mmCIF file of C-alpha atoms in Angstrom:
data_model
loop_
_atom_site.group_PDB
_atom_site.id
_atom_site.type_symbol
_atom_site.label_atom_id
_atom_site.label_comp_id
_atom_site.label_asym_id
_atom_site.label_seq_id
_atom_site.Cartn_x
_atom_site.Cartn_y
_atom_site.Cartn_z
ATOM 1 C CA UNK A 11 25.858 103.250 -201.902
ATOM 2 C CA UNK A 12 23.231 101.403 -203.930
ATOM 3 C CA UNK A 13 22.870 97.764 -202.883
ATOM 4 C CA UNK A 14 20.864 94.948 -204.465
ATOM 5 C CA UNK A 15 20.140 91.691 -202.653
ATOM 6 C CA UNK A 16 19.233 88.673 -204.776
ATOM 7 C CA UNK A 17 18.154 85.632 -202.809
ATOM 8 C CA UNK A 18 16.280 82.360 -202.830
ATOM 9 C CA UNK A 19 14.485 81.319 -199.657
ATOM 10 C CA UNK A 20 12.471 78.154 -199.159
ATOM 11 C CA UNK A 21 11.258 78.261 -195.566
ATOM 12 C CA UNK A 22 12.164 81.896 -194.901
ATOM 13 C CA UNK A 23 15.479 81.712 -193.044
ATOM 14 C CA UNK A 24 17.523 83.187 -195.882
ATOM 15 C CA UNK A 25 14.858 85.848 -196.294
ATOM 16 C CA UNK A 26 15.224 86.752 -192.602
ATOM 17 C CA UNK A 27 18.952 87.080 -193.142
ATOM 18 C CA UNK A 28 18.337 89.349 -196.126
ATOM 19 C CA UNK A 29 15.970 91.538 -194.105
ATOM 20 C CA UNK A 30 18.561 92.036 -191.358
ATOM 21 C CA UNK A 31 21.204 92.890 -193.946
ATOM 22 C CA UNK A 32 18.867 95.394 -195.576
ATOM 23 C CA UNK A 33 18.102 97.057 -192.239
ATOM 24 C CA UNK A 34 21.792 97.478 -191.434
ATOM 25 C CA UNK A 35 22.549 98.911 -194.871
ATOM 26 C CA UNK A 36 19.695 101.363 -194.346
ATOM 27 C CA UNK A 37 21.228 102.348 -190.995
ATOM 28 C CA UNK A 38 24.303 103.349 -193.016
ATOM 29 C CA UNK A 39 22.127 105.505 -195.287
ATOM 30 C CA UNK A 40 22.501 103.112 -198.219
ATOM 31 C CA UNK A 41 19.766 102.428 -200.771
ATOM 32 C CA UNK A 42 18.727 98.766 -200.807
ATOM 33 C CA UNK A 43 16.510 96.686 -203.098
ATOM 34 C CA UNK A 44 15.676 93.007 -202.587
ATOM 35 C CA UNK A 45 14.638 90.449 -205.169
ATOM 36 C CA UNK A 46 13.481 87.056 -203.866
ATOM 37 C CA UNK A 47 13.792 84.519 -206.671
ATOM 38 C CA UNK A 48 10.644 82.535 -207.441
ATOM 39 C CA UNK A 49 9.603 80.873 -210.681
ATOM 40 C CA UNK A 50 7.466 83.198 -212.791
ATOM 41 C CA UNK A 51 8.446 86.298 -210.790
ATOM 42 C CA UNK A 52 10.118 88.858 -213.033
ATOM 43 C CA UNK A 53 13.358 90.367 -211.770
ATOM 44 C CA UNK A 54 13.430 94.101 -212.468
ATOM 45 C CA UNK A 55 16.796 94.692 -210.784
ATOM 46 C CA UNK A 56 19.804 95.105 -213.069
ATOM 47 C CA UNK A 57 23.132 94.430 -211.308
ATOM 48 C CA UNK A 58 24.777 97.111 -213.446
ATOM 49 C CA UNK A 59 22.660 99.747 -211.675
ATOM 50 C CA UNK A 60 24.158 98.972 -208.247
ATOM 51 C CA UNK A 61 27.457 99.520 -206.456
ATOM 52 C CA UNK A 62 27.275 96.269 -204.485
ATOM 53 C CA UNK A 63 25.388 93.007 -204.997
ATOM 54 C CA UNK A 64 24.461 90.417 -202.373
ATOM 55 C CA UNK A 65 23.543 86.832 -203.230
ATOM 56 C CA UNK A 66 21.834 84.705 -200.573
ATOM 57 C CA UNK A 67 20.667 81.111 -200.479
ATOM 58 C CA UNK A 68 19.922 78.162 -198.173
ATOM 59 C CA UNK A 69 22.521 75.416 -198.455
ATOM 60 C CA UNK A 70 20.928 72.259 -199.880
ATOM 61 C CA UNK A 71 23.086 69.174 -199.299
ATOM 62 C CA UNK A 72 26.244 71.334 -199.242
ATOM 63 C CA UNK A 73 25.335 73.048 -202.542
ATOM 64 C CA UNK A 74 23.508 76.036 -203.948
ATOM 65 C CA UNK A 75 19.889 75.141 -204.829
ATOM 66 C CA UNK A 76 19.721 74.317 -208.519
ATOM 67 C CA UNK A 77 16.963 76.868 -209.134
ATOM 68 C CA UNK A 78 19.233 79.639 -207.834
ATOM 69 C CA UNK A 79 22.092 78.454 -210.035
ATOM 70 C CA UNK A 80 19.764 78.795 -213.039
ATOM 71 C CA UNK A 81 19.033 82.351 -211.921
ATOM 72 C CA UNK A 82 22.741 83.140 -211.487
ATOM 73 C CA UNK A 83 23.402 81.908 -215.024
ATOM 74 C CA UNK A 84 20.746 84.327 -216.347
ATOM 75 C CA UNK A 85 22.474 87.427 -214.938
ATOM 76 C CA UNK A 86 24.094 89.894 -217.337
ATOM 77 C CA UNK A 87 27.789 90.490 -217.782
ATOM 78 C CA UNK A 88 29.298 93.223 -215.602
ATOM 79 C CA UNK A 89 32.665 94.942 -215.297
ATOM 80 C CA UNK A 90 34.378 94.038 -212.013
ATOM 81 C CA UNK A 91 31.156 94.437 -210.003
ATOM 82 C CA UNK A 92 31.621 93.852 -206.269
ATOM 83 C CA UNK A 93 29.419 91.210 -204.666
ATOM 84 C CA UNK A 94 29.096 89.215 -201.469
ATOM 85 C CA UNK A 95 27.503 85.919 -200.484
ATOM 86 C CA UNK A 96 25.339 85.175 -197.477
ATOM 87 C CA UNK A 97 24.267 81.581 -196.999
ATOM 88 C CA UNK A 98 22.278 79.715 -194.379
ATOM 89 C CA UNK A 99 22.328 76.163 -193.083
ATOM 90 C CA UNK A 100 21.527 74.167 -189.971
ATOM 91 C CA UNK A 101 25.030 72.934 -189.202
ATOM 92 C CA UNK A 102 28.488 74.573 -188.908
ATOM 93 C CA UNK A 103 30.494 71.955 -190.787
ATOM 94 C CA UNK A 104 33.372 72.930 -193.098
ATOM 95 C CA UNK A 105 31.774 71.224 -196.104
ATOM 96 C CA UNK A 106 29.288 74.108 -196.212
ATOM 97 C CA UNK A 107 32.179 76.424 -197.103
ATOM 98 C CA UNK A 108 32.493 74.790 -200.511
ATOM 99 C CA UNK A 109 28.800 75.117 -201.328
ATOM 100 C CA UNK A 110 29.209 78.413 -203.192
ATOM 101 C CA UNK A 111 32.220 77.464 -205.302
ATOM 102 C CA UNK A 112 30.144 76.718 -208.402
ATOM 103 C CA UNK A 113 28.311 80.036 -208.069
ATOM 104 C CA UNK A 114 31.634 81.811 -207.538
ATOM 105 C CA UNK A 115 33.027 80.314 -210.762
ATOM 106 C CA UNK A 116 29.984 81.360 -212.796
ATOM 107 C CA UNK A 117 30.009 84.906 -211.435
ATOM 108 C CA UNK A 118 33.741 85.270 -211.966
ATOM 109 C CA UNK A 119 33.286 84.507 -215.663
ATOM 110 C CA UNK A 120 30.544 87.125 -215.788
ATOM 111 C CA UNK A 121 32.808 89.838 -214.357
ATOM 112 C CA UNK A 122 31.764 89.826 -210.689
ATOM 113 C CA UNK A 123 34.337 90.317 -207.925
ATOM 114 C CA UNK A 124 33.751 88.538 -204.603
ATOM 115 C CA UNK A 125 34.471 90.814 -201.621
ATOM 116 C CA UNK A 126 32.730 88.998 -198.770
ATOM 117 C CA UNK A 127 31.118 85.716 -197.780
ATOM 118 C CA UNK A 128 29.454 84.594 -194.564
ATOM 119 C CA UNK A 129 27.789 81.377 -193.436
ATOM 120 C CA UNK A 130 24.989 81.873 -190.899
ATOM 121 C CA UNK A 131 23.430 79.151 -188.770
ATOM 122 C CA UNK A 132 19.648 78.865 -188.735
ATOM 123 C CA UNK A 133 17.372 75.937 -187.777
ATOM 124 C CA UNK A 134 16.951 72.877 -189.969
ATOM 125 C CA UNK A 135 13.928 72.683 -192.247
ATOM 126 C CA UNK A 136 14.607 68.962 -192.772
ATOM 127 C CA UNK A 137 16.069 66.054 -190.764
ATOM 128 C CA UNK A 138 14.649 67.092 -187.369
ATOM 129 C CA UNK A 139 13.273 70.186 -185.679
ATOM 130 C CA UNK A 140 15.589 72.125 -183.387
ATOM 131 C CA UNK A 141 14.263 72.864 -179.922
ATOM 132 C CA UNK A 142 13.069 76.357 -179.015
ATOM 133 C CA UNK A 143 16.212 77.328 -177.105
ATOM 134 C CA UNK A 144 18.493 76.591 -180.052
ATOM 135 C CA UNK A 145 16.119 78.234 -182.532
ATOM 136 C CA UNK A 146 16.144 81.380 -180.408
ATOM 137 C CA UNK A 147 19.931 81.308 -179.982
ATOM 138 C CA UNK A 148 20.501 81.096 -183.733
ATOM 139 C CA UNK A 149 17.967 83.798 -184.511
ATOM 140 C CA UNK A 150 19.332 86.221 -181.905
ATOM 141 C CA UNK A 151 22.820 85.910 -183.388
ATOM 142 C CA UNK A 152 21.564 86.732 -186.892
ATOM 143 C CA UNK A 153 21.010 90.449 -186.249
ATOM 144 C CA UNK A 154 24.445 91.350 -184.793
ATOM 145 C CA UNK A 155 26.337 89.076 -187.193
ATOM 146 C CA UNK A 156 24.687 90.652 -190.244
ATOM 147 C CA UNK A 157 25.580 94.044 -188.762
ATOM 148 C CA UNK A 158 29.250 93.031 -188.662
ATOM 149 C CA UNK A 159 29.037 91.879 -192.265
ATOM 150 C CA UNK A 160 27.507 95.165 -193.418
ATOM 151 C CA UNK A 161 30.100 97.186 -191.502
ATOM 152 C CA UNK A 162 32.909 95.174 -193.092
ATOM 153 C CA UNK A 163 31.451 95.625 -196.576
ATOM 154 C CA UNK A 164 30.934 99.344 -196.025
ATOM 155 C CA UNK A 165 34.545 99.728 -194.901
ATOM 156 C CA UNK A 166 35.955 97.604 -197.751
ATOM 157 C CA UNK A 167 37.084 94.994 -195.236
ATOM 158 C CA UNK A 168 36.991 91.688 -197.074
ATOM 159 C CA UNK A 169 35.765 88.587 -195.272
ATOM 160 C CA UNK A 170 36.279 85.556 -197.502
ATOM 161 C CA UNK A 171 35.745 81.838 -197.045
ATOM 162 C CA UNK A 172 38.526 79.616 -198.358
ATOM 163 C CA UNK A 173 37.498 76.897 -200.810
ATOM 164 C CA UNK A 174 39.274 73.666 -199.920
ATOM 165 C CA UNK A 175 39.788 71.526 -203.090
ATOM 166 C CA UNK A 176 38.878 68.315 -201.264
ATOM 167 C CA UNK A 177 35.656 69.849 -199.932
ATOM 168 C CA UNK A 178 34.840 71.160 -203.403
ATOM 169 C CA UNK A 179 35.147 67.585 -204.693
ATOM 170 C CA UNK A 180 32.764 66.254 -202.032
ATOM 171 C CA UNK A 181 30.342 69.086 -202.685
ATOM 172 C CA UNK A 182 30.401 68.152 -206.378
ATOM 173 C CA UNK A 183 29.581 64.517 -205.561
ATOM 174 C CA UNK A 184 26.672 65.592 -203.348
ATOM 175 C CA UNK A 185 25.247 67.620 -206.219
ATOM 176 C CA UNK A 186 23.375 64.426 -207.026
ATOM 177 C CA UNK A 187 20.828 65.888 -204.594
ATOM 178 C CA UNK A 188 19.651 67.979 -207.535
ATOM 179 C CA UNK A 189 18.177 64.756 -208.924
ATOM 180 C CA UNK A 190 16.286 63.948 -205.736
ATOM 181 C CA UNK A 191 13.289 66.249 -206.412
ATOM 182 C CA UNK A 192 12.787 64.658 -209.827
ATOM 183 C CA UNK A 193 12.520 61.251 -208.167
ATOM 184 C CA UNK A 194 10.688 62.369 -205.053
ATOM 185 C CA UNK A 195 7.910 64.090 -207.044
ATOM 186 C CA UNK A 196 6.643 60.594 -207.921
ATOM 187 C CA UNK A 197 5.943 59.879 -204.250
ATOM 188 C CA UNK A 198 5.043 63.226 -202.644
ATOM 189 C CA UNK A 199 1.311 63.580 -201.983
ATOM 190 C CA UNK A 200 -1.250 64.848 -199.492
ATOM 191 C CA UNK A 201 -2.962 62.684 -196.892
ATOM 192 C CA UNK A 202 -6.639 62.928 -197.821
ATOM 193 C CA UNK A 203 -7.759 62.182 -194.273
ATOM 194 C CA UNK A 204 -5.915 65.305 -193.064
ATOM 195 C CA UNK A 205 -5.798 67.688 -196.023
ATOM 196 C CA UNK A 206 -8.318 70.540 -195.932
ATOM 197 C CA UNK A 207 -7.480 71.738 -199.468
ATOM 198 C CA UNK A 208 -6.521 75.145 -198.065
ATOM 199 C CA UNK A 209 -4.100 75.459 -201.008
ATOM 200 C CA UNK A 210 -1.406 77.135 -198.893
ATOM 201 C CA UNK A 211 1.208 74.698 -200.219
ATOM 202 C CA UNK A 212 0.139 75.091 -203.849
ATOM 203 C CA UNK A 213 -0.152 78.880 -203.760
ATOM 204 C CA UNK A 214 3.097 79.494 -201.862
ATOM 205 C CA UNK A 215 5.435 77.096 -203.674
ATOM 206 C CA UNK A 216 8.397 79.191 -204.912
ATOM 207 C CA UNK A 217 8.836 76.862 -207.888
ATOM 208 C CA UNK A 218 5.138 76.755 -208.800
ATOM 209 C CA UNK A 219 5.664 72.989 -208.743
ATOM 210 C CA UNK A 220 2.600 71.882 -206.765
ATOM 211 C CA UNK A 221 -0.752 71.009 -208.293
ATOM 212 C CA UNK A 222 -3.865 68.898 -207.733
ATOM 213 C CA UNK A 223 -4.203 65.948 -210.100
ATOM 214 C CA UNK A 224 -7.402 64.421 -211.483
ATOM 215 C CA UNK A 225 -7.690 62.144 -208.454
ATOM 216 C CA UNK A 226 -7.675 65.096 -206.083
ATOM 217 C CA UNK A 227 -4.171 64.441 -204.820
ATOM 218 C CA UNK A 228 -1.650 67.225 -204.325
ATOM 219 C CA UNK A 229 1.481 66.368 -206.288
ATOM 220 C CA UNK A 230 4.613 68.136 -207.502
ATOM 221 C CA UNK A 231 6.256 68.589 -210.854
ATOM 222 C CA UNK A 232 9.895 67.636 -211.335
ATOM 223 C CA UNK A 233 11.020 71.263 -210.915
ATOM 224 C CA UNK A 234 10.390 70.987 -207.147
ATOM 225 C CA UNK A 235 13.421 72.362 -205.251
ATOM 226 C CA UNK A 236 12.803 70.302 -202.107
ATOM 227 C CA UNK A 237 12.930 73.555 -200.155
ATOM 228 C CA UNK A 238 10.409 72.024 -197.685
ATOM 229 C CA UNK A 239 8.282 75.185 -197.494
ATOM 230 C CA UNK A 240 5.133 73.151 -198.088
ATOM 231 C CA UNK A 241 5.674 70.602 -195.330
ATOM 232 C CA UNK A 242 6.974 73.139 -192.821
ATOM 233 C CA UNK A 243 4.006 75.476 -193.194
ATOM 234 C CA UNK A 244 1.126 73.039 -193.727
ATOM 235 C CA UNK A 245 -1.270 73.907 -190.856
ATOM 236 C CA UNK A 246 -2.425 70.296 -190.437
ATOM 237 C CA UNK A 247 0.761 68.404 -191.418
ATOM 238 C CA UNK A 248 -1.135 66.793 -194.291
ATOM 239 C CA UNK A 249 1.722 66.419 -196.749
ATOM 240 C CA UNK A 250 3.537 63.132 -197.133
ATOM 241 C CA UNK A 251 6.998 64.148 -198.369
ATOM 242 C CA UNK A 252 7.646 60.931 -200.240
ATOM 243 C CA UNK A 253 11.156 59.548 -199.773
ATOM 244 C CA UNK A 254 11.930 62.396 -197.376
ATOM 245 C CA UNK A 255 8.908 61.866 -195.126
ATOM 246 C CA UNK A 256 10.989 60.437 -192.214
ATOM 247 C CA UNK A 257 12.916 63.734 -192.102
ATOM 248 C CA UNK A 258 10.064 66.180 -192.692
ATOM 249 C CA UNK A 259 9.811 69.079 -190.243
ATOM 250 C CA UNK A 260 6.407 70.558 -189.440
ATOM 251 C CA UNK A 261 5.086 73.557 -187.567
ATOM 252 C CA UNK A 262 6.993 76.493 -189.039
ATOM 253 C CA UNK A 263 9.366 78.927 -187.360
ATOM 254 C CA UNK A 264 7.973 81.485 -184.912
ATOM 255 C CA UNK A 265 10.947 83.639 -184.077
ATOM 256 C CA UNK A 266 9.119 86.692 -182.761
ATOM 257 C CA UNK A 267 7.222 84.516 -180.297
ATOM 258 C CA UNK A 268 10.504 82.966 -179.160
ATOM 259 C CA UNK A 269 12.099 86.399 -178.715
ATOM 260 C CA UNK A 270 9.196 87.545 -176.552
ATOM 261 C CA UNK A 271 9.344 84.403 -174.381
ATOM 262 C CA UNK A 272 11.376 85.546 -171.356
ATOM 263 C CA UNK A 273 11.385 82.026 -169.905
ATOM 264 C CA UNK A 274 13.552 80.908 -172.830
ATOM 265 C CA UNK A 275 17.134 82.238 -172.334
ATOM 266 C CA UNK A 276 18.141 81.324 -175.872
ATOM 267 C CA UNK A 277 21.274 79.520 -174.727
ATOM 268 C CA UNK A 278 21.354 75.895 -175.798
ATOM 269 C CA UNK A 279 24.932 75.548 -177.011
ATOM 270 C CA UNK A 280 27.258 76.062 -174.030
ATOM 271 C CA UNK A 281 29.798 74.207 -171.869
ATOM 272 C CA UNK A 282 27.224 71.645 -170.814
ATOM 273 C CA UNK A 283 26.016 70.772 -174.307
ATOM 274 C CA UNK A 284 26.394 67.068 -175.074
ATOM 275 C CA UNK A 285 26.139 64.888 -178.148
ATOM 276 C CA UNK A 286 25.687 66.259 -181.658
ATOM 277 C CA UNK A 287 25.259 69.890 -180.683
ATOM 278 C CA UNK A 288 28.565 69.919 -178.837
ATOM 279 C CA UNK A 289 29.995 70.261 -182.354
ATOM 280 C CA UNK A 290 28.347 73.690 -182.574
ATOM 281 C CA UNK A 291 30.400 75.193 -179.754
ATOM 282 C CA UNK A 292 33.300 76.202 -182.006
ATOM 283 C CA UNK A 293 30.925 78.163 -184.258
ATOM 284 C CA UNK A 294 29.425 80.176 -181.410
ATOM 285 C CA UNK A 295 32.844 80.764 -179.850
ATOM 286 C CA UNK A 296 34.055 82.186 -183.150
ATOM 287 C CA UNK A 297 30.996 84.436 -183.458
ATOM 288 C CA UNK A 298 31.399 85.656 -179.869
ATOM 289 C CA UNK A 299 34.992 86.607 -180.616
ATOM 290 C CA UNK A 300 33.942 88.375 -183.816
ATOM 291 C CA UNK A 301 31.261 90.398 -182.034
ATOM 292 C CA UNK A 302 33.632 91.408 -179.239
ATOM 293 C CA UNK A 303 36.240 92.548 -181.768
ATOM 294 C CA UNK A 304 33.585 94.776 -183.330
ATOM 295 C CA UNK A 305 32.358 96.115 -179.969
ATOM 296 C CA UNK A 306 28.919 94.614 -180.444
ATOM 297 C CA UNK A 307 27.242 93.130 -177.346
ATOM 298 C CA UNK A 308 26.593 89.391 -177.353
ATOM 299 C CA UNK A 309 22.944 88.702 -178.134
ATOM 300 C CA UNK A 310 22.483 86.357 -175.143
ATOM 301 C CA UNK A 311 23.641 86.697 -171.550
ATOM 302 C CA UNK A 312 26.189 84.087 -170.566
ATOM 303 C CA UNK A 313 27.053 83.382 -166.929
ATOM 304 C CA UNK A 314 29.127 80.835 -165.019
ATOM 305 C CA UNK A 315 26.526 78.112 -165.508
ATOM 306 C CA UNK A 316 26.223 78.449 -169.266
ATOM 307 C CA UNK A 317 29.542 80.092 -170.169
ATOM 308 C CA UNK A 318 30.911 79.657 -173.660
ATOM 309 C CA UNK A 319 34.413 81.089 -173.757
ATOM 310 C CA UNK A 320 36.997 78.308 -173.693
ATOM 311 C CA UNK A 321 36.855 75.155 -175.781
ATOM 312 C CA UNK A 322 39.326 73.421 -173.472
ATOM 313 C CA UNK A 323 37.110 73.618 -170.399
#
């Protein structure tokens, strides 16, 4: 089977998901090509040349990033081409299910047939930084869960997310977030006392939106996607993210280092979890059940102290 993965990734989490998917398709002896959407980067992959298409994106305010919607609109017509969606966010709330409805409608008109959709949890790149245990837990689940998705797709087992009309309505209202970058670009700038002019933010912006103005300040054009790649990866935390500065996350994600840290069990969400993250228990319970049904070992070792098997306990 020939598979093409089209994705947009701001801080790299969706890209990680795409890499795991690719590896599992390769394990099945499939041919896989990946195109990561960035402004100015030519896409040489034609969906008509593939048996199966995957579309991946980070959920921005319960919606597909506007830049990826523009890309979806540019795709050619096909004849009943099978495709699947993989999407990433930092919370397991049902409103995320409706995020892809607009993309689904566009692709349906273009002749694409949805055969699978999966929402994966990965750490926030805005609001606040997840602690190392939770980051590791989410990352460790990504590999086996993408394996299940690939196996289902290879065996024509459809895994669909239902689009609730009420959630679609709320997702539509929150699409106002697409206007936020156009406003925020007036306020985003670098802190001159910290900035070393390393140009990492400017050179790595997927929208090619960042530039240095005549006063030597780093600014953004209105086509900024607010993907937060610049603030997350700035080595000296020199960017002031304008209106979103109170929720900026710095320091990047270092998953391989977390995996190699044996002192970190990678179990943050469990019976004893309190507060906000108690809401995540249902998600991990569902994934544990899914993995067991597919005879795939759980990625972390639960015991009596950190068990996660029964919501009622």
